[in-house]
Amino acid sequence: MADAKYDQQLQHAAVRWERRKFPLIVACDDWQDPRNVGMAFRLAESFGLAELWLGGSTPQPPNRKLSKTARSTVERVPYRAVPNLVTELRMAKTEGYARVGIEITKQSRPLREIVETTVPQPTVLVLGAESVGIQATVLAELDTCAHIPMYGQNTSLNVATALGIALYAWTEALSM
């Protein structure tokens, strides 16, 4: 028999989390799949992001697949279309933001190291398109890149999965 304290899932109305906003922006660099963009909205809302940037050709609301995945978070997450991500990243630098890519590169360091050296600076996290990653012109604007250490043979994660891992690491560090 199951332990009584674990036998019933709470209803949504019974769950109360602390509401916070973090000095963190996520930039989607030419994402292709509207379902991944929908997940970005859900993650942005769940982790208290300041804003979501939909760079280049990234799908935008209204979009049926995006909305289905995002549920109602599109209505609660500040977002904007950013046709030229390079220009926006340059502006962010002048405003004191660190610009960090979540990408495996020759100079990338493990996510934990980047979080430890960047928090609590306001940050723009950039994640690239599902099949090609961050564009070279965008990579050139970043201060650094973080990779998520993995221990199997695979070298990549779904972009929304990688975003969830990065946001958890960032907001945990900001919460301490």
PDB file of C-alpha atoms in Angstrom:
ATOM      1  CA  MET A   1       0.000   0.000   0.000  1.00  0.00           C
ATOM      2  CA  ALA A   2       1.250   3.472  -0.904  1.00  0.00           C
ATOM      3  CA  ASP A   3       2.224   5.922   1.816  1.00  0.00           C
ATOM      4  CA  ALA A   4      -0.836   8.150   2.424  1.00  0.00           C
ATOM      5  CA  LYS A   5       1.117  11.402   2.078  1.00  0.00           C
ATOM      6  CA  TYR A   6       1.832  10.632  -1.598  1.00  0.00           C
ATOM      7  CA  ASP A   7      -1.499   9.235  -2.705  1.00  0.00           C
ATOM      8  CA  GLN A   8      -3.161  12.282  -4.231  1.00  0.00           C
ATOM      9  CA  GLN A   9      -2.006  14.740  -6.836  1.00  0.00           C
ATOM     10  CA  LEU A  10      -2.823  18.366  -6.037  1.00  0.00           C
ATOM     11  CA  GLN A  11      -5.191  20.277  -8.276  1.00  0.00           C
ATOM     12  CA  HIS A  12      -3.776  23.359  -9.998  1.00  0.00           C
ATOM     13  CA  ALA A  13      -5.800  25.722  -7.814  1.00  0.00           C
ATOM     14  CA  ALA A  14      -4.227  24.203  -4.680  1.00  0.00           C
ATOM     15  CA  VAL A  15      -0.644  24.938  -5.754  1.00  0.00           C
ATOM     16  CA  ARG A  16       0.796  28.324  -4.825  1.00  0.00           C
ATOM     17  CA  TRP A  17       4.338  29.172  -5.928  1.00  0.00           C
ATOM     18  CA  GLU A  18       6.207  32.324  -5.074  1.00  0.00           C
ATOM     19  CA  ARG A  19       5.857  34.733  -7.997  1.00  0.00           C
ATOM     20  CA  ARG A  20       9.128  36.287  -9.101  1.00  0.00           C
ATOM     21  CA  LYS A  21      10.595  38.028 -12.115  1.00  0.00           C
ATOM     22  CA  PHE A  22      14.239  37.489 -12.932  1.00  0.00           C
ATOM     23  CA  PRO A  23      16.548  39.769 -14.970  1.00  0.00           C
ATOM     24  CA  LEU A  24      16.660  37.123 -17.678  1.00  0.00           C
ATOM     25  CA  ILE A  25      15.664  37.269 -21.342  1.00  0.00           C
ATOM     26  CA  VAL A  26      15.543  34.263 -23.654  1.00  0.00           C
ATOM     27  CA  ALA A  27      16.246  34.850 -27.334  1.00  0.00           C
ATOM     28  CA  CYS A  28      15.083  32.199 -29.796  1.00  0.00           C
ATOM     29  CA  ASP A  29      17.397  32.417 -32.827  1.00  0.00           C
ATOM     30  CA  ASP A  30      15.396  31.338 -35.894  1.00  0.00           C
ATOM     31  CA  TRP A  31      13.589  28.451 -34.220  1.00  0.00           C
ATOM     32  CA  GLN A  32      11.522  26.415 -36.667  1.00  0.00           C
ATOM     33  CA  ASP A  33       9.001  24.333 -34.727  1.00  0.00           C
ATOM     34  CA  PRO A  34       6.059  26.282 -33.260  1.00  0.00           C
ATOM     35  CA  ARG A  35       5.672  23.586 -30.590  1.00  0.00           C
ATOM     36  CA  ASN A  36       9.169  24.371 -29.279  1.00  0.00           C
ATOM     37  CA  VAL A  37       8.259  28.069 -29.230  1.00  0.00           C
ATOM     38  CA  GLY A  38       5.119  27.172 -27.288  1.00  0.00           C
ATOM     39  CA  MET A  39       7.283  25.341 -24.762  1.00  0.00           C
ATOM     40  CA  ALA A  40       9.525  28.416 -24.536  1.00  0.00           C
ATOM     41  CA  PHE A  41       6.454  30.431 -23.507  1.00  0.00           C
ATOM     42  CA  ARG A  42       5.528  27.852 -20.850  1.00  0.00           C
ATOM     43  CA  LEU A  43       9.082  27.749 -19.518  1.00  0.00           C
ATOM     44  CA  ALA A  44       9.384  31.552 -19.581  1.00  0.00           C
ATOM     45  CA  GLU A  45       6.217  31.877 -17.536  1.00  0.00           C
ATOM     46  CA  SER A  46       7.155  29.068 -15.147  1.00  0.00           C
ATOM     47  CA  PHE A  47      10.633  30.446 -14.450  1.00  0.00           C
ATOM     48  CA  GLY A  48       9.669  34.134 -14.196  1.00  0.00           C
ATOM     49  CA  LEU A  49      11.539  35.481 -17.213  1.00  0.00           C
ATOM     50  CA  ALA A  50      11.553  39.189 -17.917  1.00  0.00           C
ATOM     51  CA  GLU A  51      10.957  38.700 -21.643  1.00  0.00           C
ATOM     52  CA  LEU A  52      11.045  36.306 -24.586  1.00  0.00           C
ATOM     53  CA  TRP A  53      12.568  37.404 -27.904  1.00  0.00           C
ATOM     54  CA  LEU A  54      11.391  35.663 -31.056  1.00  0.00           C
ATOM     55  CA  GLY A  55      14.364  36.211 -33.351  1.00  0.00           C
ATOM     56  CA  GLY A  56      14.359  36.178 -37.143  1.00  0.00           C
ATOM     57  CA  SER A  57      11.889  33.702 -38.586  1.00  0.00           C
ATOM     58  CA  THR A  58      10.868  32.135 -35.247  1.00  0.00           C
ATOM     59  CA  PRO A  59       7.115  31.388 -35.282  1.00  0.00           C
ATOM     60  CA  GLN A  60       5.009  33.945 -33.421  1.00  0.00           C
ATOM     61  CA  PRO A  61       1.518  34.109 -32.001  1.00  0.00           C
ATOM     62  CA  PRO A  62      -1.075  33.697 -33.277  1.00  0.00           C
ATOM     63  CA  ASN A  63      -0.150  30.179 -34.308  1.00  0.00           C
ATOM     64  CA  ARG A  64      -2.372  27.172 -33.578  1.00  0.00           C
ATOM     65  CA  LYS A  65       0.461  24.704 -32.774  1.00  0.00           C
ATOM     66  CA  LEU A  66       2.344  27.278 -30.692  1.00  0.00           C
ATOM     67  CA  SER A  67      -0.798  28.200 -28.735  1.00  0.00           C
ATOM     68  CA  LYS A  68      -1.738  24.583 -28.107  1.00  0.00           C
ATOM     69  CA  THR A  69       1.656  23.891 -26.525  1.00  0.00           C
ATOM     70  CA  ALA A  70       1.914  27.262 -24.748  1.00  0.00           C
ATOM     71  CA  ARG A  71      -1.572  26.947 -23.304  1.00  0.00           C
ATOM     72  CA  SER A  72      -2.466  30.354 -21.847  1.00  0.00           C
ATOM     73  CA  THR A  73       1.105  31.505 -21.155  1.00  0.00           C
ATOM     74  CA  VAL A  74       1.232  33.590 -24.358  1.00  0.00           C
ATOM     75  CA  GLU A  75      -1.080  36.010 -22.553  1.00  0.00           C
ATOM     76  CA  ARG A  76       1.231  36.299 -19.511  1.00  0.00           C
ATOM     77  CA  VAL A  77       4.753  36.337 -20.946  1.00  0.00           C
ATOM     78  CA  PRO A  78       6.173  39.590 -22.304  1.00  0.00           C
ATOM     79  CA  TYR A  79       7.499  38.841 -25.782  1.00  0.00           C
ATOM     80  CA  ARG A  80       8.394  40.576 -28.983  1.00  0.00           C
ATOM     81  CA  ALA A  81       9.510  39.835 -32.480  1.00  0.00           C
ATOM     82  CA  VAL A  82      13.181  40.668 -33.009  1.00  0.00           C
ATOM     83  CA  PRO A  83      13.874  40.688 -36.761  1.00  0.00           C
ATOM     84  CA  ASN A  84      17.603  41.351 -36.259  1.00  0.00           C
ATOM     85  CA  LEU A  85      18.937  39.546 -33.203  1.00  0.00           C
ATOM     86  CA  VAL A  86      22.480  40.887 -33.724  1.00  0.00           C
ATOM     87  CA  THR A  87      21.284  44.491 -33.361  1.00  0.00           C
ATOM     88  CA  GLU A  88      19.240  43.629 -30.269  1.00  0.00           C
ATOM     89  CA  LEU A  89      22.172  41.818 -28.636  1.00  0.00           C
ATOM     90  CA  ARG A  90      24.408  44.853 -29.220  1.00  0.00           C
ATOM     91  CA  MET A  91      21.791  47.049 -27.543  1.00  0.00           C
ATOM     92  CA  ALA A  92      21.543  44.629 -24.627  1.00  0.00           C
ATOM     93  CA  LYS A  93      25.313  44.869 -24.117  1.00  0.00           C
ATOM     94  CA  THR A  94      25.108  48.667 -23.805  1.00  0.00           C
ATOM     95  CA  GLU A  95      22.389  48.157 -21.178  1.00  0.00           C
ATOM     96  CA  GLY A  96      24.652  45.925 -19.065  1.00  0.00           C
ATOM     97  CA  TYR A  97      23.348  42.499 -20.077  1.00  0.00           C
ATOM     98  CA  ALA A  98      25.586  39.460 -20.329  1.00  0.00           C
ATOM     99  CA  ARG A  99      24.924  37.632 -23.602  1.00  0.00           C
ATOM    100  CA  VAL A 100      25.222  33.867 -23.225  1.00  0.00           C
ATOM    101  CA  GLY A 101      24.621  31.190 -25.821  1.00  0.00           C
ATOM    102  CA  ILE A 102      23.514  27.698 -24.905  1.00  0.00           C
ATOM    103  CA  GLU A 103      25.652  25.963 -27.517  1.00  0.00           C
ATOM    104  CA  ILE A 104      28.561  23.547 -27.769  1.00  0.00           C
ATOM    105  CA  THR A 105      31.549  25.394 -29.219  1.00  0.00           C
ATOM    106  CA  LYS A 106      35.329  25.031 -28.992  1.00  0.00           C
ATOM    107  CA  GLN A 107      35.373  27.581 -26.160  1.00  0.00           C
ATOM    108  CA  SER A 108      32.092  26.723 -24.418  1.00  0.00           C
ATOM    109  CA  ARG A 109      32.196  25.840 -20.754  1.00  0.00           C
ATOM    110  CA  PRO A 110      29.832  23.730 -18.664  1.00  0.00           C
ATOM    111  CA  LEU A 111      26.565  25.462 -17.807  1.00  0.00           C
ATOM    112  CA  ARG A 112      27.303  25.403 -14.065  1.00  0.00           C
ATOM    113  CA  GLU A 113      30.569  27.366 -14.545  1.00  0.00           C
ATOM    114  CA  ILE A 114      28.873  29.996 -16.687  1.00  0.00           C
ATOM    115  CA  VAL A 115      26.016  30.393 -14.204  1.00  0.00           C
ATOM    116  CA  GLU A 116      28.474  30.787 -11.314  1.00  0.00           C
ATOM    117  CA  THR A 117      30.398  33.546 -13.118  1.00  0.00           C
ATOM    118  CA  THR A 118      27.421  35.396 -14.642  1.00  0.00           C
ATOM    119  CA  VAL A 119      24.699  35.484 -11.961  1.00  0.00           C
ATOM    120  CA  PRO A 120      23.350  37.988 -10.817  1.00  0.00           C
ATOM    121  CA  GLN A 121      24.109  40.091 -13.931  1.00  0.00           C
ATOM    122  CA  PRO A 122      21.069  40.647 -16.154  1.00  0.00           C
ATOM    123  CA  THR A 123      21.413  38.105 -18.953  1.00  0.00           C
ATOM    124  CA  VAL A 124      20.170  37.294 -22.416  1.00  0.00           C
ATOM    125  CA  LEU A 125      20.249  33.536 -23.037  1.00  0.00           C
ATOM    126  CA  VAL A 126      20.381  32.673 -26.732  1.00  0.00           C
ATOM    127  CA  LEU A 127      19.349  29.277 -28.088  1.00  0.00           C
ATOM    128  CA  GLY A 128      19.596  28.455 -31.769  1.00  0.00           C
ATOM    129  CA  ALA A 129      17.430  26.700 -34.295  1.00  0.00           C
ATOM    130  CA  GLU A 130      16.638  23.047 -33.819  1.00  0.00           C
ATOM    131  CA  SER A 131      18.799  21.661 -36.629  1.00  0.00           C
ATOM    132  CA  VAL A 132      21.610  24.203 -36.989  1.00  0.00           C
ATOM    133  CA  GLY A 133      22.073  25.899 -33.620  1.00  0.00           C
ATOM    134  CA  ILE A 134      22.976  29.561 -33.156  1.00  0.00           C
ATOM    135  CA  GLN A 135      23.836  31.441 -36.361  1.00  0.00           C
ATOM    136  CA  ALA A 136      27.510  32.426 -36.785  1.00  0.00           C
ATOM    137  CA  THR A 137      26.638  36.148 -36.874  1.00  0.00           C
ATOM    138  CA  VAL A 138      24.782  35.807 -33.569  1.00  0.00           C
ATOM    139  CA  LEU A 139      27.535  33.662 -31.996  1.00  0.00           C
ATOM    140  CA  ALA A 140      30.007  36.451 -32.782  1.00  0.00           C
ATOM    141  CA  GLU A 141      27.999  38.841 -30.565  1.00  0.00           C
ATOM    142  CA  LEU A 142      27.920  36.610 -27.494  1.00  0.00           C
ATOM    143  CA  ASP A 143      30.129  37.064 -24.452  1.00  0.00           C
ATOM    144  CA  THR A 144      30.363  33.320 -23.861  1.00  0.00           C
ATOM    145  CA  CYS A 145      28.694  29.989 -24.521  1.00  0.00           C
ATOM    146  CA  ALA A 146      27.603  27.319 -22.090  1.00  0.00           C
ATOM    147  CA  HIS A 147      27.043  23.683 -22.873  1.00  0.00           C
ATOM    148  CA  ILE A 148      25.039  21.147 -20.932  1.00  0.00           C
ATOM    149  CA  PRO A 149      27.282  18.228 -19.970  1.00  0.00           C
ATOM    150  CA  MET A 150      25.878  14.937 -21.214  1.00  0.00           C
ATOM    151  CA  TYR A 151      27.099  11.430 -20.506  1.00  0.00           C
ATOM    152  CA  GLY A 152      25.696   9.348 -23.337  1.00  0.00           C
ATOM    153  CA  GLN A 153      26.692   9.245 -27.000  1.00  0.00           C
ATOM    154  CA  ASN A 154      24.269  11.941 -28.099  1.00  0.00           C
ATOM    155  CA  THR A 155      25.681  15.461 -28.410  1.00  0.00           C
ATOM    156  CA  SER A 156      22.484  17.490 -28.490  1.00  0.00           C
ATOM    157  CA  LEU A 157      19.127  17.948 -26.821  1.00  0.00           C
ATOM    158  CA  ASN A 158      15.800  19.218 -28.064  1.00  0.00           C
ATOM    159  CA  VAL A 159      15.985  23.021 -27.849  1.00  0.00           C
ATOM    160  CA  ALA A 160      13.063  23.287 -25.413  1.00  0.00           C
ATOM    161  CA  THR A 161      14.630  20.622 -23.193  1.00  0.00           C
ATOM    162  CA  ALA A 162      17.954  22.483 -23.203  1.00  0.00           C
ATOM    163  CA  LEU A 163      16.107  25.702 -22.371  1.00  0.00           C
ATOM    164  CA  GLY A 164      14.387  24.062 -19.400  1.00  0.00           C
ATOM    165  CA  ILE A 165      17.702  22.819 -18.018  1.00  0.00           C
ATOM    166  CA  ALA A 166      19.365  26.224 -18.485  1.00  0.00           C
ATOM    167  CA  LEU A 167      16.490  28.125 -16.873  1.00  0.00           C
ATOM    168  CA  TYR A 168      16.440  25.814 -13.897  1.00  0.00           C
ATOM    169  CA  ALA A 169      20.183  26.320 -13.346  1.00  0.00           C
ATOM    170  CA  TRP A 170      19.928  30.102 -13.771  1.00  0.00           C
ATOM    171  CA  THR A 171      16.920  30.696 -11.566  1.00  0.00           C
ATOM    172  CA  GLU A 172      18.245  28.391  -8.839  1.00  0.00           C
ATOM    173  CA  ALA A 173      21.431  30.459  -8.724  1.00  0.00           C
ATOM    174  CA  LEU A 174      19.446  33.714  -8.689  1.00  0.00           C
ATOM    175  CA  SER A 175      17.254  32.415  -5.866  1.00  0.00           C
ATOM    176  CA  MET A 176      20.190  31.800  -3.502  1.00  0.00           C
TER     177      MET A 176
END
